Short mmCIF file of C-alpha atoms and ligand atoms in Angstrom, two decimals:
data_model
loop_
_atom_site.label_atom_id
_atom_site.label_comp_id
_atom_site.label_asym_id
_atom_site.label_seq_id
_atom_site.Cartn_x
_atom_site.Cartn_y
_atom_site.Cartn_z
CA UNK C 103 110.35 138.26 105.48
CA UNK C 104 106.80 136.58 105.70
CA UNK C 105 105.15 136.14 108.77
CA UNK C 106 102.36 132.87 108.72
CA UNK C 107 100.80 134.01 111.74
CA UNK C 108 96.71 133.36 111.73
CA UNK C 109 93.91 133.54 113.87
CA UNK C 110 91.24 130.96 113.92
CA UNK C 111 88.27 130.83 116.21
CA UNK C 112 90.00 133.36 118.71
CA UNK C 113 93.17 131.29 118.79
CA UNK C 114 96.40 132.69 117.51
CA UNK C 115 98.48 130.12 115.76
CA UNK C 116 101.84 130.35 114.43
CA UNK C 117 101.04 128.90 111.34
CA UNK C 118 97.63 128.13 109.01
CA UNK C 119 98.31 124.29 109.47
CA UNK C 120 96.20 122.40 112.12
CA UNK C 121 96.45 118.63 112.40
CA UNK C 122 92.61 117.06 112.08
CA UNK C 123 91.10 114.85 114.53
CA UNK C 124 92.44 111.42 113.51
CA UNK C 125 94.49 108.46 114.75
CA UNK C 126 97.35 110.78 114.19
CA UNK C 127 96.14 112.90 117.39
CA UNK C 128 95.21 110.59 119.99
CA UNK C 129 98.34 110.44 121.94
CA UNK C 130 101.12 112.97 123.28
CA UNK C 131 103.76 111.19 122.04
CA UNK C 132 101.89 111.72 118.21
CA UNK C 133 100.98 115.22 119.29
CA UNK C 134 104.45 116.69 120.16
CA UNK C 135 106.02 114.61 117.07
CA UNK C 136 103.58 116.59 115.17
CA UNK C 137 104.69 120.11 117.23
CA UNK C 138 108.07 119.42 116.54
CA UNK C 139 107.41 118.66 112.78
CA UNK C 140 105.89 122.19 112.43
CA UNK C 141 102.44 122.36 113.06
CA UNK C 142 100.16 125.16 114.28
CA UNK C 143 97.41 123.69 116.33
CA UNK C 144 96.25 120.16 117.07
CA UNK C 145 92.83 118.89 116.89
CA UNK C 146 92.30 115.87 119.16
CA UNK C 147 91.25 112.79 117.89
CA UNK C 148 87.23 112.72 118.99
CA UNK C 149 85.53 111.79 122.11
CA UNK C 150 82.94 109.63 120.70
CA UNK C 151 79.47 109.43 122.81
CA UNK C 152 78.71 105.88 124.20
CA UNK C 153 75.82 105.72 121.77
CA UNK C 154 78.22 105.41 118.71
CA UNK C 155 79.85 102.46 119.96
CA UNK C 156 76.68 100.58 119.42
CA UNK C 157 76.20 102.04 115.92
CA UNK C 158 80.45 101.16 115.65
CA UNK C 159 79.79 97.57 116.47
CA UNK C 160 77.86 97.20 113.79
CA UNK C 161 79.80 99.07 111.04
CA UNK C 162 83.20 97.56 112.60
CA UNK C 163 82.36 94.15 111.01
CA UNK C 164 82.21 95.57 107.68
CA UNK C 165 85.29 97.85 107.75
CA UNK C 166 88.31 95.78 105.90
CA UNK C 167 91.06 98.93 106.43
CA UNK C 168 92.42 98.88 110.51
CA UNK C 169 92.23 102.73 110.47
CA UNK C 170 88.85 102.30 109.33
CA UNK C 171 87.92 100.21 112.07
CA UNK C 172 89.69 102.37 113.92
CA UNK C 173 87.66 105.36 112.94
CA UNK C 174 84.52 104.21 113.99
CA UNK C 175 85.11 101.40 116.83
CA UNK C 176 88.15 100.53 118.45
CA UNK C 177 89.24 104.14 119.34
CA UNK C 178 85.60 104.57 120.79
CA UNK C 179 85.97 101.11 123.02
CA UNK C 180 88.77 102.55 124.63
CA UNK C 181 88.19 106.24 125.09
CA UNK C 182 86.49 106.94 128.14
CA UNK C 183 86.07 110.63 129.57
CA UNK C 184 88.79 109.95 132.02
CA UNK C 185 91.68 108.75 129.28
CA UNK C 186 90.65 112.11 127.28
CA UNK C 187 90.83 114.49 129.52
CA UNK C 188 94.63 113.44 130.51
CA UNK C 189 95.19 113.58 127.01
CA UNK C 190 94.24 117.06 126.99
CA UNK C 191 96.33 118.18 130.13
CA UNK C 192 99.16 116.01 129.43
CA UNK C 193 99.44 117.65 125.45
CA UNK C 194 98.60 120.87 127.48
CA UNK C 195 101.48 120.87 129.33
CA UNK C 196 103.91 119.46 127.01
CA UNK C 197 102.64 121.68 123.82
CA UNK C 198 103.09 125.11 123.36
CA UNK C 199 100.07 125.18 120.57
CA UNK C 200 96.85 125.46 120.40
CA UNK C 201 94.78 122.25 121.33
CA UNK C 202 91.58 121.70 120.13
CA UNK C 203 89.32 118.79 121.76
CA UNK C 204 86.78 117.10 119.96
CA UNK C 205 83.67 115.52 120.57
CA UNK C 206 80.78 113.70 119.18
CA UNK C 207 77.28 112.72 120.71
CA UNK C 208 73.97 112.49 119.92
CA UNK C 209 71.61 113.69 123.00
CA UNK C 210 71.96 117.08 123.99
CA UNK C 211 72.96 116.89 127.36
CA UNK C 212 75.59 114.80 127.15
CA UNK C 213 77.36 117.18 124.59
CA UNK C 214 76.93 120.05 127.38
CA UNK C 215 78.65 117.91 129.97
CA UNK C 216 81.19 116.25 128.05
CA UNK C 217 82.09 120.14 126.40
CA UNK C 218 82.20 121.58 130.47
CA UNK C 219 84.24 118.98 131.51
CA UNK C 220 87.02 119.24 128.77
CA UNK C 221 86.91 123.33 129.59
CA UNK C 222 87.86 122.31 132.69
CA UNK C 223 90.65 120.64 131.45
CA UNK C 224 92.35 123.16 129.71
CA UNK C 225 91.87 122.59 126.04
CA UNK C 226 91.72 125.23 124.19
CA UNK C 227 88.63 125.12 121.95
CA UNK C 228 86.19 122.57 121.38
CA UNK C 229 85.46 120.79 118.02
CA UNK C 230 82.06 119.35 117.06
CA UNK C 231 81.99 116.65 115.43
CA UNK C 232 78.16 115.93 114.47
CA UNK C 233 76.42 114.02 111.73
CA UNK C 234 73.51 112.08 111.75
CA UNK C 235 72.28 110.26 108.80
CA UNK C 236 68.77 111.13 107.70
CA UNK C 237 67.68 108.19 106.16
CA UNK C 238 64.18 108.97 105.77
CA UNK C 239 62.75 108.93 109.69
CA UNK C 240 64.06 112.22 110.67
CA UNK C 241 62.34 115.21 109.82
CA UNK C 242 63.89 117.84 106.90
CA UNK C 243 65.24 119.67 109.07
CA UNK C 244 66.65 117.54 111.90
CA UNK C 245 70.40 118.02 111.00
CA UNK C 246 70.08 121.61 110.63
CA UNK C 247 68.22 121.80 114.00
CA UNK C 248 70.58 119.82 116.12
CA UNK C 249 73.63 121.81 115.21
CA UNK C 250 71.86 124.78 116.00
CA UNK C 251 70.25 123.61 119.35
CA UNK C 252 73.57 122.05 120.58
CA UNK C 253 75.20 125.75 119.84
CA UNK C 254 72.94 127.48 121.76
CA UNK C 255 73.34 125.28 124.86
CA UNK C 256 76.94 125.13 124.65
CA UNK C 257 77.34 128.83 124.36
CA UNK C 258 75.78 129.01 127.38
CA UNK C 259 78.19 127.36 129.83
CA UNK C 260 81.47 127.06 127.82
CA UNK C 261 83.92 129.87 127.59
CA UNK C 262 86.16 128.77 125.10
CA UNK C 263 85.56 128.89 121.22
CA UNK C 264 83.25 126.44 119.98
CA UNK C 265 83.92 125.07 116.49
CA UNK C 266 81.52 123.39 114.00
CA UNK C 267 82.77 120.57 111.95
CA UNK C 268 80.22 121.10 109.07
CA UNK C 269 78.84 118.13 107.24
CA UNK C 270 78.67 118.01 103.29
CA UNK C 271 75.12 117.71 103.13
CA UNK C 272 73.35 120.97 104.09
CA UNK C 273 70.59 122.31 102.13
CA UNK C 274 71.58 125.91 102.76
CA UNK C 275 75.00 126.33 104.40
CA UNK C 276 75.75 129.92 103.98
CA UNK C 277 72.59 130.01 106.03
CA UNK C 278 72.92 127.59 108.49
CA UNK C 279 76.82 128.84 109.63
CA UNK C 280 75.37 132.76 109.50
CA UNK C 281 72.99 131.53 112.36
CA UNK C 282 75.63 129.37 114.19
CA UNK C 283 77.89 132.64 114.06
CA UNK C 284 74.83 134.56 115.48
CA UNK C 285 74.80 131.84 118.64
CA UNK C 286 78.47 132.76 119.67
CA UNK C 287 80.11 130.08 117.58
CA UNK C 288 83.62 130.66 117.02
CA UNK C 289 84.31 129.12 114.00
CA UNK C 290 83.29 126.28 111.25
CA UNK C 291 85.76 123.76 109.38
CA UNK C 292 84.53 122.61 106.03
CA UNK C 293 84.26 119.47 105.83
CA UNK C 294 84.11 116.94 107.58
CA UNK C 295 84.90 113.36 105.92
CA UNK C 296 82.60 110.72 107.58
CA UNK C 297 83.19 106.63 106.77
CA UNK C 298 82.90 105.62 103.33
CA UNK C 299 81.42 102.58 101.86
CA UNK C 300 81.45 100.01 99.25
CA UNK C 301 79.75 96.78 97.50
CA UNK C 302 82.13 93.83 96.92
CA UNK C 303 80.07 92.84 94.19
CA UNK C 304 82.03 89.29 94.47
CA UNK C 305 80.78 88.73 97.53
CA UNK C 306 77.85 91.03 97.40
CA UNK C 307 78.36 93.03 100.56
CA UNK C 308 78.77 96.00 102.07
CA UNK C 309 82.64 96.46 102.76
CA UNK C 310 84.27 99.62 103.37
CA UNK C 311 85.18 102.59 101.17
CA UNK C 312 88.73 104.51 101.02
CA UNK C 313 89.74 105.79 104.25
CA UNK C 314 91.29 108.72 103.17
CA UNK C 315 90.40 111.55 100.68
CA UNK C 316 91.70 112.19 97.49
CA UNK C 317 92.96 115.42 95.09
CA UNK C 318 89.68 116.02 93.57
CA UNK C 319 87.64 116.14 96.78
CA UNK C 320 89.32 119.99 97.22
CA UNK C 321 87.18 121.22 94.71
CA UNK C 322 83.89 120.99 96.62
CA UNK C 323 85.88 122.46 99.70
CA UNK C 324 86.96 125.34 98.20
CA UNK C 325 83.82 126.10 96.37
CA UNK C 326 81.78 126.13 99.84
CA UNK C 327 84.68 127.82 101.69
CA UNK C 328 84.80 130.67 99.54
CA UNK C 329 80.77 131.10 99.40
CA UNK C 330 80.71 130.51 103.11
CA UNK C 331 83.08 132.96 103.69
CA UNK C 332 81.32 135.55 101.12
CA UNK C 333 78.23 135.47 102.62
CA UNK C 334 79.04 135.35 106.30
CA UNK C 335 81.66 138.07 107.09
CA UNK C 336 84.28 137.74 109.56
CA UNK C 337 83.94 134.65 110.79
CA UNK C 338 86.55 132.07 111.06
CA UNK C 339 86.54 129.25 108.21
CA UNK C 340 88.98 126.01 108.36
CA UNK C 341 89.33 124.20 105.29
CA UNK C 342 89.26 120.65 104.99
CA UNK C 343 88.61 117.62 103.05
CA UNK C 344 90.95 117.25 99.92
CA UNK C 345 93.81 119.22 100.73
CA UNK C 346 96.57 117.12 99.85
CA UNK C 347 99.11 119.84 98.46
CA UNK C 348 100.70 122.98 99.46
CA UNK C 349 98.93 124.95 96.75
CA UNK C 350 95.69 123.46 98.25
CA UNK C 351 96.67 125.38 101.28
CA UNK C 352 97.21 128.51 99.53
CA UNK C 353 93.88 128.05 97.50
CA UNK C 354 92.20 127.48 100.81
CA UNK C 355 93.10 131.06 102.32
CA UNK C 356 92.33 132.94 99.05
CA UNK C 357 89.13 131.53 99.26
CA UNK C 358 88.87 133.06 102.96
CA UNK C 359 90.17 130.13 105.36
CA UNK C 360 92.31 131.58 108.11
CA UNK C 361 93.27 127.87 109.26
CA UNK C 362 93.60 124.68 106.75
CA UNK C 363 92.91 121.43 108.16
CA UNK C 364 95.09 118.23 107.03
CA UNK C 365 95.06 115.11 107.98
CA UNK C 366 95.06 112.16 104.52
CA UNK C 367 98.09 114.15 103.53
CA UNK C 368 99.60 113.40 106.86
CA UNK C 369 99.06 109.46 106.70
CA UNK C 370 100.42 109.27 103.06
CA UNK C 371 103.23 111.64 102.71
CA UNK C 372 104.44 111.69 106.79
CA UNK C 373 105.08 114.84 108.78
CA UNK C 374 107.97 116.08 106.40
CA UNK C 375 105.74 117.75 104.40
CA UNK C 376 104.46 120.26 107.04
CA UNK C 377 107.29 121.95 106.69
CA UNK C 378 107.70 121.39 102.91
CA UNK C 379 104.21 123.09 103.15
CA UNK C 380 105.14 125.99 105.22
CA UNK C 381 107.99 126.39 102.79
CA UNK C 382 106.31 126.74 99.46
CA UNK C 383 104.12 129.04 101.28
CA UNK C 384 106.59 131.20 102.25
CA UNK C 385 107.89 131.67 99.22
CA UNK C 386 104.58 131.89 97.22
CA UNK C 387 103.71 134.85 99.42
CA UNK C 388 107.51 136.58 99.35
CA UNK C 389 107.14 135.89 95.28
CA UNK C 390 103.31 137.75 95.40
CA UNK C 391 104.41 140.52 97.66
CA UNK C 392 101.79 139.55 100.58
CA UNK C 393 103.52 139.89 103.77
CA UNK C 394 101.16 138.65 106.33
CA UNK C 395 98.43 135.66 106.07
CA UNK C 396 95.56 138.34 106.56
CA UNK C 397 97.00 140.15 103.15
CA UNK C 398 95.52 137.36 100.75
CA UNK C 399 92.97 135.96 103.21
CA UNK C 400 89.55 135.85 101.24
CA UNK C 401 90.67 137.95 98.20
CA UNK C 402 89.18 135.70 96.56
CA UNK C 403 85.88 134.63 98.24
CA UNK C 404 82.68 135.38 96.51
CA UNK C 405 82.07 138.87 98.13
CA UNK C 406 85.37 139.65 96.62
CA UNK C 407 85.57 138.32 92.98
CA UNK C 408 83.80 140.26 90.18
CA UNK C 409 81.84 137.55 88.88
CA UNK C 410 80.64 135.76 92.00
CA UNK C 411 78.53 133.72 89.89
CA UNK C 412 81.51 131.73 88.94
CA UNK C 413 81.24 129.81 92.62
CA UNK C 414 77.54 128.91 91.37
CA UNK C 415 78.40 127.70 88.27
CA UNK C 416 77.02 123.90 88.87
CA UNK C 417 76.22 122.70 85.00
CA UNK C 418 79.23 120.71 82.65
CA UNK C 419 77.03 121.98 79.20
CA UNK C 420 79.42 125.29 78.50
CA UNK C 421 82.62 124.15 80.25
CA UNK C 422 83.16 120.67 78.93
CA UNK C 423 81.63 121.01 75.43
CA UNK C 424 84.85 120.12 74.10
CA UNK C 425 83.82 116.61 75.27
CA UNK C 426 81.60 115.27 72.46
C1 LIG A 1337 91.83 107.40 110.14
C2 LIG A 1337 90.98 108.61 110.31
C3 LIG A 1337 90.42 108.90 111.55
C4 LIG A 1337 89.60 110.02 111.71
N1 LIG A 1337 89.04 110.29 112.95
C5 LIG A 1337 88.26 111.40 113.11
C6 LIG A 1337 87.71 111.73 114.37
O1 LIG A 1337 87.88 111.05 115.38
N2 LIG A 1337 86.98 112.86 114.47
C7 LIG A 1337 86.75 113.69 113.40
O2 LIG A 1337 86.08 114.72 113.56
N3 LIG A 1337 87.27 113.39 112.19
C8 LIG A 1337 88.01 112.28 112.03
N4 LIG A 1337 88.54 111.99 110.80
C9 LIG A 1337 88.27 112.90 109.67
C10 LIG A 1337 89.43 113.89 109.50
O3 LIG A 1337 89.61 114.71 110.64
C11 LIG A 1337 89.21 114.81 108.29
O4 LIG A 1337 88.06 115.61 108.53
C12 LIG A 1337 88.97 114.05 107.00
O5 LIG A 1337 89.90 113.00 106.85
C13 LIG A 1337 89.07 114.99 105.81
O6 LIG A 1337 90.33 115.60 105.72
P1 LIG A 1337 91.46 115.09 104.68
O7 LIG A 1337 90.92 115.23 103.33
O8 LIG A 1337 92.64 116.00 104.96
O9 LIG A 1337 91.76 113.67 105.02
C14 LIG A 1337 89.35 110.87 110.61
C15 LIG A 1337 89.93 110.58 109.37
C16 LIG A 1337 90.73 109.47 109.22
C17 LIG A 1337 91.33 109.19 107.86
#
């Protein structure tokens, strides 16, 4: 008998599987479905700071794909404080798993308020969901600084766990989640998956990219989660972006996440295949003798492999010299 149990960020959950923020987690009705179907902690869909809604209007004309437009406007037009925070008693109260709210802004204090207020309401962690696009105006280390300042404020009037939803696009990640552990952060996911875009080169414009992730985006994700979770011992890593089989999962804990993250393989293959997930993982572990989550969890990270040089290794010329 196998027992899925994990902890992530100081929650227990019966299961690795968390449902990401998405249009898939933005009602109670979705929320218990999901429960029901197997999963082992919900991540809200995001409470999206009034600034973005300008930035949304703007990107909203170009998005072709509803859930694209979605993502980025129409959820953000209707989600004021009030709406989210019965969203997080009502799933409170009808859920017997974790929930996990999420929120994005921009100015500092509003991120403090909106993060007290949701504490207040009983969910059980908080997600960040920050990115800003450096285009050139903000200074080199503007990204780096924001997730650290709006860590250190939080920690000091929130109680709950505080969870980073890492960007892609960090000079030095190892170091930046080592410090963000060092501020009383309680976890990171890696990644998050921000709109995509695209030139109709018909038309020439700027239209919108694929909405959802695909296979080969894992490899990145497991690369950084096993690194990640090398260099900054014990603390909690979900993985995310590109997991779109069970194996994924599996590869995901071996490389040291104690909580995988789904949400493309949701939209395209329905909520069936949480428990097809939770299956095959079962019986890979009964099949490798590992009992408990925690008995393959970072085995293979890069503190733990023999060669850790073989996360670093960057360059096609050995690999692919096949390929004349
Ligand atoms: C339709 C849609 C809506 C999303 N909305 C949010 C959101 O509100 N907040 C957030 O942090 N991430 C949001 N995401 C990103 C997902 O949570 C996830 O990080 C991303 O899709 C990568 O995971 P995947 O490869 O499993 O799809 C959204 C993704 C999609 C496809």
């Amino acid at each position: 008998m196998v027992n899925l149990e994990t902890t992530f960020a100081g929650l227990r959950l019966k299961n690795p599987l968390v449902a990401a923020s998405s249009g898939l987690t933005n009602s109670v009705k979705k929320i218990k479905e999901l429960e029901n179907a197997g999963i082992g902690a919900i991540v809200l869909k995001s409470l999206f700071e009034e600034q973005i809604e300008n930035h949304s209007e703007k990107l909203s004309q170009i998005a072709d794909y509803p859930e694209a437009a979605d993502y980025i406007n129409t959820y953000i037009e209707m989600n004021h404080m009030e709406k989210y925070l019965d969203l997080i008693r009502s799933a409170k109260k009808e859920c017997d798993i974790p929930i996990v709210a999420s929120i994005n802004c921009y100015k500092l204090s509003r991120w403090v308020e909106f993060a007290k207020t949701i504490q207040d309401a009983g969910a059980d962690a908080i997600e960040l969901n920050l990115f800003v696009l450096n285009a050139g105006e903000l200074g080199d280390t503007y990204l780096e600084d924001s997730y650290v300042n709006i860590v250190r404020e939080l920690r000091k009037i929130i109680r709950i766990p505080v969870v980073i939803k890492m960007a892609k696009n960090i000079s030095n990640l190892p170091g930046l989640v080592g410090k963000l552990k060092a501020l009383g952060a309680g976890g990171v996911v890696l990644f998050n998956r921000f709109y995509q875009l695209d030139i109709d080169i018909k038309n020439l414009e700027i239209t919108s990219g694929p909405v959802f992730s695909n296979p080969s985006d894992f490899s990145d994700t497991l690369r950084w989660t096993a690194i990640v979770s090398g260099r900054v011992p014990d603390f909690d890593i979900a993985c995310s972006y590109g997991v779109h089989s069970w194996e994924d999962s599996v590869k995901g804990i071996l490389a040291g996440a104690g909580a995988i993250q789904l949400c493309s393989l949701l939209y395209e293959q329905g909520l069936d295949v949480i428990e097809d997930t939770l299956m095959c993982m079962e019986e890979w572990m009964l099949q490798s003798n590992y009992e408990r989550i925690d008995d393959f969890k970072g085995k293979l990270n890069y503190g733990n492999i023999k060669d850790s040089a073989l996360y670093e290794r960057v360059q096609f010329m050995k690999y692919f010299s096949s390929y004349k």
